[in-house]
Structure formats: structure tokens, C-alpha cells
mmCIF file of C-alpha atoms in Angstrom:
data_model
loop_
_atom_site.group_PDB
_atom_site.id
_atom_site.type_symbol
_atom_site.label_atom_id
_atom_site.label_comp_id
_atom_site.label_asym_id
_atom_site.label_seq_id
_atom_site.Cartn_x
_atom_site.Cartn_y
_atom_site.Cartn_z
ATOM 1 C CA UNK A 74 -84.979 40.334 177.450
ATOM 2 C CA UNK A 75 -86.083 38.735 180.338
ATOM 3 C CA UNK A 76 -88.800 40.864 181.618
ATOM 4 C CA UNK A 77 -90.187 40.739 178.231
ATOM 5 C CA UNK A 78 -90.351 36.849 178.122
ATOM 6 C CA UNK A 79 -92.156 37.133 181.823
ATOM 7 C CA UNK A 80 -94.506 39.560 180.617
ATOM 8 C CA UNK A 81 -95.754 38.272 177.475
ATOM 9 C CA UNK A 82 -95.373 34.670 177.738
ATOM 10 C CA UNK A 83 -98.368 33.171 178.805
ATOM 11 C CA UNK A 84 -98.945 29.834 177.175
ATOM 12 C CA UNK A 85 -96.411 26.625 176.163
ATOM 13 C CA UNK A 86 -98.303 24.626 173.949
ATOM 14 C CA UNK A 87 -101.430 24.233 174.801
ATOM 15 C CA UNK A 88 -101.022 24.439 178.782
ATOM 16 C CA UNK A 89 -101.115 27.680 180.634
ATOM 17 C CA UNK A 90 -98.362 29.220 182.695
ATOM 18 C CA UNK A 91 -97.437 31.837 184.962
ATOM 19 C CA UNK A 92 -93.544 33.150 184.539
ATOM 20 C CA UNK A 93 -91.850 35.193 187.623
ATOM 21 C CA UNK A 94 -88.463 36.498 187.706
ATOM 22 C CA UNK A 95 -86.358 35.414 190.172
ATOM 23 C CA UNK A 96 -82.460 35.646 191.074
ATOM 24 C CA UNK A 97 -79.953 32.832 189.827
ATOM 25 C CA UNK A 98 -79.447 31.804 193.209
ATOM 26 C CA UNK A 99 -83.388 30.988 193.636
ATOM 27 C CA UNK A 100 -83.478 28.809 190.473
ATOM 28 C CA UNK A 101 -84.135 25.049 191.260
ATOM 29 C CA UNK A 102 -83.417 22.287 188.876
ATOM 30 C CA UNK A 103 -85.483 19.282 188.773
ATOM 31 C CA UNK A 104 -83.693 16.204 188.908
ATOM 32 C CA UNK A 105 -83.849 14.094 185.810
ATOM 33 C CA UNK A 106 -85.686 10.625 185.991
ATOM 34 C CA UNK A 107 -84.560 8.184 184.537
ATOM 35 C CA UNK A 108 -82.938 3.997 184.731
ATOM 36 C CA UNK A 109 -80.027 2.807 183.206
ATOM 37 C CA UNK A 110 -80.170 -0.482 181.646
ATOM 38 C CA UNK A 111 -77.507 -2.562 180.209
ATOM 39 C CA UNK A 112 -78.617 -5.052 177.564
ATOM 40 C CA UNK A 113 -77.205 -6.286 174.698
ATOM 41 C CA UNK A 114 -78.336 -5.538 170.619
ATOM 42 C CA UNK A 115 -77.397 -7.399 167.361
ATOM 43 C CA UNK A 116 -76.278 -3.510 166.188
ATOM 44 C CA UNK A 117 -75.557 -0.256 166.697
ATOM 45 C CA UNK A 118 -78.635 0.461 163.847
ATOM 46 C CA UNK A 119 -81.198 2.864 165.474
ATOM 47 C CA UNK A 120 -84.020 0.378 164.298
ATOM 48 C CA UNK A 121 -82.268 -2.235 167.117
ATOM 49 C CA UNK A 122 -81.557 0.221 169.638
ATOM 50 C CA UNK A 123 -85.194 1.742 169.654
ATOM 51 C CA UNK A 124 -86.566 -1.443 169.903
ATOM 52 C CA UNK A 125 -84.420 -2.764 172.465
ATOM 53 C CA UNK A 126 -84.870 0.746 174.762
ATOM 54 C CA UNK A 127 -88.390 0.792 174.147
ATOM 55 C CA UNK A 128 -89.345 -3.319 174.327
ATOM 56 C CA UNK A 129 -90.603 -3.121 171.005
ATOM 57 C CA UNK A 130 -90.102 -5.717 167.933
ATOM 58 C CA UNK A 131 -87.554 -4.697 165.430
ATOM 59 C CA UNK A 132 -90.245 -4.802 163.061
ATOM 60 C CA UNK A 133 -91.911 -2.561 164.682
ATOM 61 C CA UNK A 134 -89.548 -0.046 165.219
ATOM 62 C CA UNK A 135 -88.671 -0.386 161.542
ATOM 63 C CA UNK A 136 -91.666 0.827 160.897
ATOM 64 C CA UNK A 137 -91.487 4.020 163.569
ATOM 65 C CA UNK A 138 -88.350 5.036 161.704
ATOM 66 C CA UNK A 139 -89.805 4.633 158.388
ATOM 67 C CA UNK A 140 -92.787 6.495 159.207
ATOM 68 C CA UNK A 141 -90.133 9.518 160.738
ATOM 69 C CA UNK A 142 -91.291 9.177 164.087
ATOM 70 C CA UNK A 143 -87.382 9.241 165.612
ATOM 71 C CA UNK A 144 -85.396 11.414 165.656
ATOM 72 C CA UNK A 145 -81.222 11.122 166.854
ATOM 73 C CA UNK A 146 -79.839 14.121 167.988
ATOM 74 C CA UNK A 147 -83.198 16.251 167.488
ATOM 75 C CA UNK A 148 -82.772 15.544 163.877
ATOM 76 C CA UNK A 149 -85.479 12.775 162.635
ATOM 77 C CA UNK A 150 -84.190 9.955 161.513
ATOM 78 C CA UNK A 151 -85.619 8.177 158.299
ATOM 79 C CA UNK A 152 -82.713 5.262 157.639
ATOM 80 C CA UNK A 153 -83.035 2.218 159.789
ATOM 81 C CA UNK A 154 -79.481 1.150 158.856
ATOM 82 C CA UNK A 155 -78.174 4.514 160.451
ATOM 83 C CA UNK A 156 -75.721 3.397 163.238
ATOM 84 C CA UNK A 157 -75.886 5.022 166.249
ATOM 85 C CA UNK A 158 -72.820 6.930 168.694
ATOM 86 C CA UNK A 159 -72.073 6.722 171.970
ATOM 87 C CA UNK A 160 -73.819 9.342 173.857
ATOM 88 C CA UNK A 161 -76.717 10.138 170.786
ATOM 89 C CA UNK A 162 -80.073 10.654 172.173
ATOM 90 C CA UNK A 163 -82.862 8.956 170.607
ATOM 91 C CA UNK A 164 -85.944 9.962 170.485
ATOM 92 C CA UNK A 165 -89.208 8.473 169.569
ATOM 93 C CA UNK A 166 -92.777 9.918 168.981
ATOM 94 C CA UNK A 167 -95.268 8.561 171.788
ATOM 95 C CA UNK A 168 -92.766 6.542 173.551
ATOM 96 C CA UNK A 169 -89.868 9.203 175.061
ATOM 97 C CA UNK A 170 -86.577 9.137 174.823
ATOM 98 C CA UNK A 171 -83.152 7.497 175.061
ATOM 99 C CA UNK A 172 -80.009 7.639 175.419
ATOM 100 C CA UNK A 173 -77.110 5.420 174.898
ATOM 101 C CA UNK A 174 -74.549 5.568 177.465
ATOM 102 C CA UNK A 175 -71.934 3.147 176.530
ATOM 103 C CA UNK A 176 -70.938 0.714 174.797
ATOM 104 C CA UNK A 177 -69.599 -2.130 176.979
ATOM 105 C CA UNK A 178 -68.489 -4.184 174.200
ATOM 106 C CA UNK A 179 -69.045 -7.785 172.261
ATOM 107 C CA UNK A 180 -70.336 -11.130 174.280
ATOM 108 C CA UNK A 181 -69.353 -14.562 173.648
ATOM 109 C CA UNK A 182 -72.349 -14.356 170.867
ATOM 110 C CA UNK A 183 -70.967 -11.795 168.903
ATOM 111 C CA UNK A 184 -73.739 -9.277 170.765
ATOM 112 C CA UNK A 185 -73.202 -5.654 171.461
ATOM 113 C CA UNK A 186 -73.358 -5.041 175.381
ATOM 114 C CA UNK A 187 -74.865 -1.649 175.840
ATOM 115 C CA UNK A 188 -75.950 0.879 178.652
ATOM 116 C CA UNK A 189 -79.099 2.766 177.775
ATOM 117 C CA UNK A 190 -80.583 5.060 179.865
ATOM 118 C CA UNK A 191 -84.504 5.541 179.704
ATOM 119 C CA UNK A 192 -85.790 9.042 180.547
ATOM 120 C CA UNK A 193 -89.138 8.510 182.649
#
């Protein structure tokens, strides 16, 4: 299977590419980029977390759910109310993605502390 992907494969999307084969050993993996940040959110919803990950109004990213511009999971995501899990990967048309790490907790507000980490 392999020396047919490296023969016929010769575009992804719209860039071209050049495939080799190579042993397992000689494989390198890029490492990810990306920044944790911990901030805090009114809800789990994926209409707060979007906006909080991706410093937009919640509004806003009302209105990039609405329009099915997210997806959770790989699977888009049309309901603002849907609550998001520990772990879930967000992602949003035009902006990247997401992920949320943890969640830390409540703070003296009745806020939820998260972690979210921002792929660059």
C-alpha cells in the first residue's frame, strides 16, 4: 500500500508534494506548537469556551457556531448550549483549534477555572 500512496500521490489540497519512502526509524515528528492558558469561563457551553480560547465576544462566537463553523471532536457543532468535556478539541473555521485540558474547578465567583491549550 505504501509504494502506491508514494507513487501516485502528488498533490494535498491545492499544494504540491513530493512523497519518499523511508524506514520507521528515519521518520521525524514535528513537535506540536502550542500555549496553555488557564482562564476562567461562565460555562462549559462551546459558545463560552470558543470565545474565551479565541478572544472573541460570546456574541460572536454564537454566531460562528450558528453559522457551523466549529466543530468538537471533528464533528461540527451547531448548538451553542452544547457543553463541552475535558479533553474535546474544538475547532473553529479561520481561527484554529483548541483544546481543553482541564478543568481546575469553581472561583470565589462561581467561575469555571480552565486550562486551554491553543494550537499555533
Amino acid at each position: 500500500m505504501a509504494e502506491y500512496i508514494a507513487a501516485n500521490l502528488e498533490s494535498v489540497g491545492r499544494n504540491t508534494v513530493k512523497t519518499t519512502m523511508c524506514d520507521t526509524g528515519e521518520a521525524v515528528l514535528l513537535p506540536i506548537k502550542a500555549e496553555d492558558k488557564r482562564m476562567t469561563v461562565s460555562s462549559l457551553r462551546i459558545d463560552s469556551l470558543v470565545g474565551a480560547a479565541f478572544n472573541l465576544s460570546r456574541s460572536r462566537a454564537q454566531a460562528l457556531v450558528e453559522s457551523e463553523k466549529t466543530a468538537v471532536n471533528w464533528i461540527t457543532c451547531t448548538d451553542t448550549s452544547k457543553n463541552i468535556a475535558e479533553g474535546s478539541i474544538i475547532s473553529v473555521r479561520g481561527f484554529g483549534r483548541a483544546q481543553l485540558l482541564e478543568i481546575c474547578g469553581t472561583t470565589k465567583k462561581d467561575r469555571i477555572a480552565v486550562v486551554i491549550r491553543k494550537f499555533i
